[in-house]
CSV table of C-alpha atoms in Angstrom, one decimal:
chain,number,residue,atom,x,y,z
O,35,UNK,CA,-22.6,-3.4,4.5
O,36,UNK,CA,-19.7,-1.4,3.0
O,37,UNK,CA,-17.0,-2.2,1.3
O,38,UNK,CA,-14.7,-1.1,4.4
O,39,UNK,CA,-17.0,-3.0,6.9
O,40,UNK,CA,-16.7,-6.1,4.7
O,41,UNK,CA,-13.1,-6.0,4.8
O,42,UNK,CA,-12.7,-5.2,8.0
O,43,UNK,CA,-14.7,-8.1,9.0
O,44,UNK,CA,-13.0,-10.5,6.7
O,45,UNK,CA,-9.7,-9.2,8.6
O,46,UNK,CA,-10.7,-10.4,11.8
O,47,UNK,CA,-12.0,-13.2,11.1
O,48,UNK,CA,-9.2,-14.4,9.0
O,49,UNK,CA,-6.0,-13.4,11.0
O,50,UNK,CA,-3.0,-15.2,10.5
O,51,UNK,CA,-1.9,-17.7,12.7
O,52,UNK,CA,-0.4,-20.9,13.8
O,53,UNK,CA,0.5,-23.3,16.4
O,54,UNK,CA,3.1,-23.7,18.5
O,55,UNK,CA,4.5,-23.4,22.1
O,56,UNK,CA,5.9,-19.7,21.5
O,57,UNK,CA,4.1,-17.3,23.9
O,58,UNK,CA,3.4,-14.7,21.9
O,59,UNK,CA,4.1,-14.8,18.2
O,60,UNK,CA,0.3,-15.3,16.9
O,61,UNK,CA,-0.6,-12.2,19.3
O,62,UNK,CA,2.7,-10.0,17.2
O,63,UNK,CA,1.4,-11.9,14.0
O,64,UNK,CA,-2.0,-9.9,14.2
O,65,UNK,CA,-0.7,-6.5,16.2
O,66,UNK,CA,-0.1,-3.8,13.6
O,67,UNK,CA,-2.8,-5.4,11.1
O,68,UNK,CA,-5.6,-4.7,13.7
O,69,UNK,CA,-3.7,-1.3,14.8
O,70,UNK,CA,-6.0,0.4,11.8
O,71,UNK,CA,-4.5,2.0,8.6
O,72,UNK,CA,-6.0,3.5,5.6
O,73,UNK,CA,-6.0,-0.5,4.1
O,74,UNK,CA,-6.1,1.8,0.7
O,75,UNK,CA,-4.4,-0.9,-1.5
O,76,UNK,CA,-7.3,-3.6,-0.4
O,77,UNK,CA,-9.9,-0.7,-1.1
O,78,UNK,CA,-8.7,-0.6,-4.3
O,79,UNK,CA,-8.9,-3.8,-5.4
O,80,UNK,CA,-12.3,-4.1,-3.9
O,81,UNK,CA,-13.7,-1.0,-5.6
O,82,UNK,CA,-12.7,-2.7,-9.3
O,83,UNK,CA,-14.2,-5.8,-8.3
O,84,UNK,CA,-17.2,-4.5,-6.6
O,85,UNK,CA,-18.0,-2.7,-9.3
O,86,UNK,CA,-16.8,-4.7,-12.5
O,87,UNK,CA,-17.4,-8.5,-11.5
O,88,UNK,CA,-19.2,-8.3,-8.2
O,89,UNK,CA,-20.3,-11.8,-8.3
O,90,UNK,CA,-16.3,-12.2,-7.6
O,91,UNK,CA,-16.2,-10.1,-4.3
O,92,UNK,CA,-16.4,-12.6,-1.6
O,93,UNK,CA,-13.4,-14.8,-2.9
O,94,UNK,CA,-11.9,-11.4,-3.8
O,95,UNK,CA,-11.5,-10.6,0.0
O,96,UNK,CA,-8.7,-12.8,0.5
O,97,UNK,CA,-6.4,-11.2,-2.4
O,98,UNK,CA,-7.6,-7.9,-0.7
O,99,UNK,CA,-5.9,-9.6,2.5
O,100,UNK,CA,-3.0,-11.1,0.5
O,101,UNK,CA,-2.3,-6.8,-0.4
O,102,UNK,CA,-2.7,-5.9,3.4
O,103,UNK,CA,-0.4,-8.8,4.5
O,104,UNK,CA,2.6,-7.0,1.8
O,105,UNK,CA,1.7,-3.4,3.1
O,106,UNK,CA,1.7,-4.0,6.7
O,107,UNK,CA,5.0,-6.4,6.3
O,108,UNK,CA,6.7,-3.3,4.4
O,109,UNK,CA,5.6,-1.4,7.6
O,110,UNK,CA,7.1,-3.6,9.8
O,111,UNK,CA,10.1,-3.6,7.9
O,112,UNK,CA,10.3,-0.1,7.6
O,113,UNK,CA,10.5,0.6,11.3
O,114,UNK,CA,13.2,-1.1,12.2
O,115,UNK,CA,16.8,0.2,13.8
O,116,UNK,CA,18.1,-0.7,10.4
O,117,UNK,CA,16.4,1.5,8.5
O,118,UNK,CA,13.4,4.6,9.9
O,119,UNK,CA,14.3,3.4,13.3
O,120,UNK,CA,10.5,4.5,14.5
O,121,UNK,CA,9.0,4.2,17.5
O,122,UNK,CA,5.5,4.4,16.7
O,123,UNK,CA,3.1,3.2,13.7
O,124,UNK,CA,-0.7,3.8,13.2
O,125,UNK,CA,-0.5,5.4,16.6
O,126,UNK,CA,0.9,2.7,18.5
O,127,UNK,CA,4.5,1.6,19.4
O,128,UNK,CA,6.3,-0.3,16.6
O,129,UNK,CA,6.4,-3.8,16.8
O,130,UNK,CA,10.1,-3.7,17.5
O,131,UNK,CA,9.3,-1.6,20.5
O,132,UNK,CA,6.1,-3.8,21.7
O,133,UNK,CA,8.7,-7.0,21.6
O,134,UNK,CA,11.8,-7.1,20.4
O,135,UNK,CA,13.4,-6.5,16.7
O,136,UNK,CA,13.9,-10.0,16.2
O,137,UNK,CA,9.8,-10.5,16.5
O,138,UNK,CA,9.4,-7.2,14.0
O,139,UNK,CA,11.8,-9.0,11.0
O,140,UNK,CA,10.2,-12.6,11.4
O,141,UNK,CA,6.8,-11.4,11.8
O,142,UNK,CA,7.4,-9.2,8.5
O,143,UNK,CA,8.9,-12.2,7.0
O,144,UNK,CA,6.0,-14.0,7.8
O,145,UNK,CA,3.4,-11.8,6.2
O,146,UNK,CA,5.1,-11.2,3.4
O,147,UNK,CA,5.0,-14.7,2.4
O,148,UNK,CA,1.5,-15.6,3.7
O,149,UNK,CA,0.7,-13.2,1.5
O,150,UNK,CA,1.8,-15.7,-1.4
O,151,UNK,CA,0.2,-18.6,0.4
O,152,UNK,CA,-3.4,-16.7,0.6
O,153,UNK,CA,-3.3,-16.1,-3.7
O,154,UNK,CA,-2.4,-20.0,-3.6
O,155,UNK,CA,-5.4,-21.1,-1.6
O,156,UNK,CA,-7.8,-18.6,-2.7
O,157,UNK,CA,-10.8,-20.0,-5.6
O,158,UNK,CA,-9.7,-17.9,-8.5
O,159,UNK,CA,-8.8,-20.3,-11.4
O,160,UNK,CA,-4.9,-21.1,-12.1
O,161,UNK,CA,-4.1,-18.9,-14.6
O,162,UNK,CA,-5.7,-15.9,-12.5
O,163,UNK,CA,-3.9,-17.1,-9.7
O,164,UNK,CA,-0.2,-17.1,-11.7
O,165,UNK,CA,-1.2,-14.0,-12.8
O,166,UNK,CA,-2.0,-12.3,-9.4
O,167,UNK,CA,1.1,-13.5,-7.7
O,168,UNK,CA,3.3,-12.5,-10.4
O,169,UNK,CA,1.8,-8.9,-9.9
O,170,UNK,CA,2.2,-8.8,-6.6
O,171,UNK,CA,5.6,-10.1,-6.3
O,172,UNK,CA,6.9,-7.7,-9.3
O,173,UNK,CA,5.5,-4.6,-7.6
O,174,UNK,CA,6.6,-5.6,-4.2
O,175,UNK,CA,10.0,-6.9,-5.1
O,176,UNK,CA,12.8,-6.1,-6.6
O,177,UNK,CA,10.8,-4.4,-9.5
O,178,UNK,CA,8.9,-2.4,-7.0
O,179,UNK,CA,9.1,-1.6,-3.2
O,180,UNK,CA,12.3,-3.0,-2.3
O,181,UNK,CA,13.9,-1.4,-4.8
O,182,UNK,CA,12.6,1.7,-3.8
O,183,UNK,CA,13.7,1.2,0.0
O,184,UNK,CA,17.1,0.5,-1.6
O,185,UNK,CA,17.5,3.6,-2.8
O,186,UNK,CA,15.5,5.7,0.2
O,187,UNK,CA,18.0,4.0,2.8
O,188,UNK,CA,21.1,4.6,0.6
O,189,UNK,CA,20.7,8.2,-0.5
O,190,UNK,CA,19.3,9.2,3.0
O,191,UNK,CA,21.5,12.0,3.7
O,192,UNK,CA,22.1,13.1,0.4
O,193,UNK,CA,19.9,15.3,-1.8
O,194,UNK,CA,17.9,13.9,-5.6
O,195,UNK,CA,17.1,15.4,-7.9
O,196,UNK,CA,13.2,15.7,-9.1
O,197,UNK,CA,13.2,12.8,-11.7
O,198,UNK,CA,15.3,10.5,-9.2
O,199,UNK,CA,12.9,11.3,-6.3
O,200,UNK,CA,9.9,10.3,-8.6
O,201,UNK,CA,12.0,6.9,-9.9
O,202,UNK,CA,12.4,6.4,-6.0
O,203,UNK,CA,8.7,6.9,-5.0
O,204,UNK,CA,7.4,5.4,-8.0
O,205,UNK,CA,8.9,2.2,-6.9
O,206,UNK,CA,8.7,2.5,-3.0
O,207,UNK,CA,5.0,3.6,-3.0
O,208,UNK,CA,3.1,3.7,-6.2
O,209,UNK,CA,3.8,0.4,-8.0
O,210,UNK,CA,1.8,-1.5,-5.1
O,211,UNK,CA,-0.6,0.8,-5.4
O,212,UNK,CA,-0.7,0.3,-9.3
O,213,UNK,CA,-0.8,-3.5,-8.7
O,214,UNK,CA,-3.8,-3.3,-6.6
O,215,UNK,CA,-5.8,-1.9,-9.0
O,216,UNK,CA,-4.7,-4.1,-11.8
O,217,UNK,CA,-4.9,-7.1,-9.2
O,218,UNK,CA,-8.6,-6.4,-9.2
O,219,UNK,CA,-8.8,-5.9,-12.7
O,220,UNK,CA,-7.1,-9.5,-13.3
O,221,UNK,CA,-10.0,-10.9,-11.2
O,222,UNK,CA,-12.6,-9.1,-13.2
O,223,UNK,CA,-10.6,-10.8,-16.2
O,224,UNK,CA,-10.3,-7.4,-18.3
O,225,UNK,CA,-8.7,-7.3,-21.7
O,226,UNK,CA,-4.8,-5.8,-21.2
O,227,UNK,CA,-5.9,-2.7,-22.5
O,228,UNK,CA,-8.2,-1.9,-19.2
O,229,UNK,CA,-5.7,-3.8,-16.6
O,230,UNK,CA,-3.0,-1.5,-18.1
O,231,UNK,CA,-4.9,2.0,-17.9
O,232,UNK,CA,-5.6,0.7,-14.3
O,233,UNK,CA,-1.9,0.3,-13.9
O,234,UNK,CA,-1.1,3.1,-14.8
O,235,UNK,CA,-3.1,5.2,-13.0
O,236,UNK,CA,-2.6,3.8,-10.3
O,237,UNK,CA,0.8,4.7,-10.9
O,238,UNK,CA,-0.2,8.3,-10.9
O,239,UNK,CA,-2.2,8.0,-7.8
O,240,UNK,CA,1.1,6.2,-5.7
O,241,UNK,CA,3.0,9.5,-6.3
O,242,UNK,CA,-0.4,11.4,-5.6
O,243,UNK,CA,-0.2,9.3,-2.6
O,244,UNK,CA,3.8,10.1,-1.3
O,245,UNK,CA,3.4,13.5,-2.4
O,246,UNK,CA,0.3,13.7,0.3
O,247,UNK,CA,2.2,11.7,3.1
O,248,UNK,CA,5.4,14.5,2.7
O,249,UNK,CA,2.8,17.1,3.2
O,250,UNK,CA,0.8,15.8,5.9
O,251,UNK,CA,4.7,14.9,7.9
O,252,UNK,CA,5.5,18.2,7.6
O,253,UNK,CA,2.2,20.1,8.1
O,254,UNK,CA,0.4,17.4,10.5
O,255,UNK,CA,0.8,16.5,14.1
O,256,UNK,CA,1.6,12.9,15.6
O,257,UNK,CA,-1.9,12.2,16.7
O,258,UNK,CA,-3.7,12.9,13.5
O,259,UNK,CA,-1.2,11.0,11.4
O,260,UNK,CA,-0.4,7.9,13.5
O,261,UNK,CA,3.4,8.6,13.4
O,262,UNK,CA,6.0,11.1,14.5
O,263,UNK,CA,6.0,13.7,12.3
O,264,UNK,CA,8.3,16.2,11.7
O,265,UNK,CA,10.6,13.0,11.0
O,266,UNK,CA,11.5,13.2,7.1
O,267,UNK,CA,14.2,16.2,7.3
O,268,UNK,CA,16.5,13.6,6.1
O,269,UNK,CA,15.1,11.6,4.1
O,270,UNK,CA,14.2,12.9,0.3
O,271,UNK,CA,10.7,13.6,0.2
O,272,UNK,CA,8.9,16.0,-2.3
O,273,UNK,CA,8.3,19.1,0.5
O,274,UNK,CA,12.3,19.0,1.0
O,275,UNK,CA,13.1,19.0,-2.9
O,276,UNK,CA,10.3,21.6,-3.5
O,277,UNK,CA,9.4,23.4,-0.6
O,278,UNK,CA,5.6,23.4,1.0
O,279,UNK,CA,4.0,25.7,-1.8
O,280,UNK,CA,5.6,23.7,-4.8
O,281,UNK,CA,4.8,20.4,-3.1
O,282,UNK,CA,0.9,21.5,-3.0
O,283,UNK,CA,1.3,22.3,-6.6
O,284,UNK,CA,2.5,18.8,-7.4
O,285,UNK,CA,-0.5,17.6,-5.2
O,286,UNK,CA,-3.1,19.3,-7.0
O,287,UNK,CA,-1.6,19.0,-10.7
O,288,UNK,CA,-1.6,15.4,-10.0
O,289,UNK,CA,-5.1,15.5,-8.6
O,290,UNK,CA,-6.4,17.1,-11.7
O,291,UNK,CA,-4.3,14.3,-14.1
O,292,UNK,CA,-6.0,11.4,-11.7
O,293,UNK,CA,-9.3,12.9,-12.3
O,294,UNK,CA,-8.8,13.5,-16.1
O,295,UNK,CA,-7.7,9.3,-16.2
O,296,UNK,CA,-11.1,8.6,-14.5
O,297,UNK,CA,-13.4,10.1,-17.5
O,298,UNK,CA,-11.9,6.8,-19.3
O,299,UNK,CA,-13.1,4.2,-16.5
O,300,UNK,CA,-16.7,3.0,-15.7
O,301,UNK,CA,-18.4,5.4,-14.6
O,302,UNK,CA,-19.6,3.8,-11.6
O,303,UNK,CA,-16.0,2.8,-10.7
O,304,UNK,CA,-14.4,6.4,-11.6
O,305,UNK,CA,-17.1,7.7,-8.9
O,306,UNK,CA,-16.0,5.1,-6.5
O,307,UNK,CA,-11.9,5.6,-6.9
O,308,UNK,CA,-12.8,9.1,-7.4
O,309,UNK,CA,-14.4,8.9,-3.6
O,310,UNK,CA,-11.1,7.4,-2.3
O,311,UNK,CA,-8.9,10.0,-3.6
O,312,UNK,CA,-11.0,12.6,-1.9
O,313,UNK,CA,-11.2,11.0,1.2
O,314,UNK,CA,-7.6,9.9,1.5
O,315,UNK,CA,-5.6,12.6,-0.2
């Protein structure tokens, strides 16, 4: 079975739910984490562990979940009136849309902190665990992707320059990314040395990452990318700073420096991460 098809399975079978007399809050609970996605941040993790402490893999799945649970709340989130104001996600309508935008915020609110409970219940031993949550909440807090939301909702409207785009995107998008790779590193228990050089290229691969997603918004069509595109003209994206052609500069240059940070990894992993980048970017 592949690593995708394992987590995929784990997914389903381990939805979040609970219950009560409300009529449909498990069924908007599980909605937009069965609507698909790329569930590149659990890949991630995965591919460390699969390939650097596989004996760890099965109890690995639910941090894997943990990451999906942050991701798809910052989705949610992301949607709402209040800030993208989108109708669709992963091809289907928003949650906000499907119910109501009081459903959206408390179903985000709700994954975002099962995401805490999962690392709490999971079989790693205490000290991994502390370490994992603290991670997770640094990247996709205050340190990390709210920050970065901050700052893409405020300057909407009003032009950055390069370095404050990348301090924007860095935070927003990359530092989860980054913490899903040194997530899985933690579980391997690698000396700081290698959870760092994961960290940090995983840093490079988040901006790898936004840089793709500006491209494919204002290259691709609504069907192929899930979403309306066309839909970043205001917002401060790397194809409105640069342009199209200096944007797919950026994109490879960063491909290349991705690929030059491999040669340091295992080479069984560096093949694997290696495969992600080319089938997601």
């Amino acid at each position: 079975m592949s690593l995708e098809q394992s987590f995929q399975e784990y997914l389903k079978a381990n939805l979040p739910s609970v219950q009560s007399f409300h009529p449909f809050f498990n069924e908007a609970l599980s909605n937009m984490l069965l609507a698909g996605g790329k569930h590149f941040r659990a890949k991630l993790l995965l591919s460390v562990v699969t390939h650097l402490k596989p004996s760890e893999f099965k109890k690995a799945l639910q941090i894997a979940l943990a990451l999906e649970c942050i991701h798809t709340y910052s989705l949610i989130h992301d949607d709402l009136p209040a800030m993208d104001n989108a109708d669709f996600r992963r091809g289907k309508p928003t949650l906000h849309k499907l119910y109501d935008e009081t459903t959206a915020i408390l179903v985000g609110d709700a994954l975002n902190t099962e995401a805490f409970l999962l690392i709490a219940k999971s079989e790693f031993k205490d000290e991994i665990k502390t370490r994992l949550s603290e991670i997770l909440a640094f990247n996709a807090g205050l340190h990390g992707m709210v920050l970065g939301q901050a700052i893409d909702c405020f300057f909407e409207g009003k032009r950055l320059n390069l370095e404050e785009l990348e301090f924007l995107h860095l935070h927003k998008t990359a530092r989860l990314i980054a913490a899903s790779l040194e997530m899985g590193a933690i579980i391997c228990e690698l000396e700081n040395k290698q959870c760092k050089s994961l960290y940090e290229f995983g840093l490079k691969l988040g901006l790898l990452f936004q840089i793709n997603d500006d491209i494919i918004d204002f290259l691709g069509d609504e069907k192929s990318a899930g979403k309306p595109t066309k839909h970043d003209t205001q917002k401060n994206s790397f194809v409105n700073l640069l342009g199209i052609e200096n944007a797919l500069k950026s994109k490879e240059k960063l491909s290349l420096e991705c690929e030059n940070l491999l040669l340091d990894f295992d080479e069984k992993l560096a093949f694997e991460l290696k495969n992600l980048m080319q089938k997601y970017l």
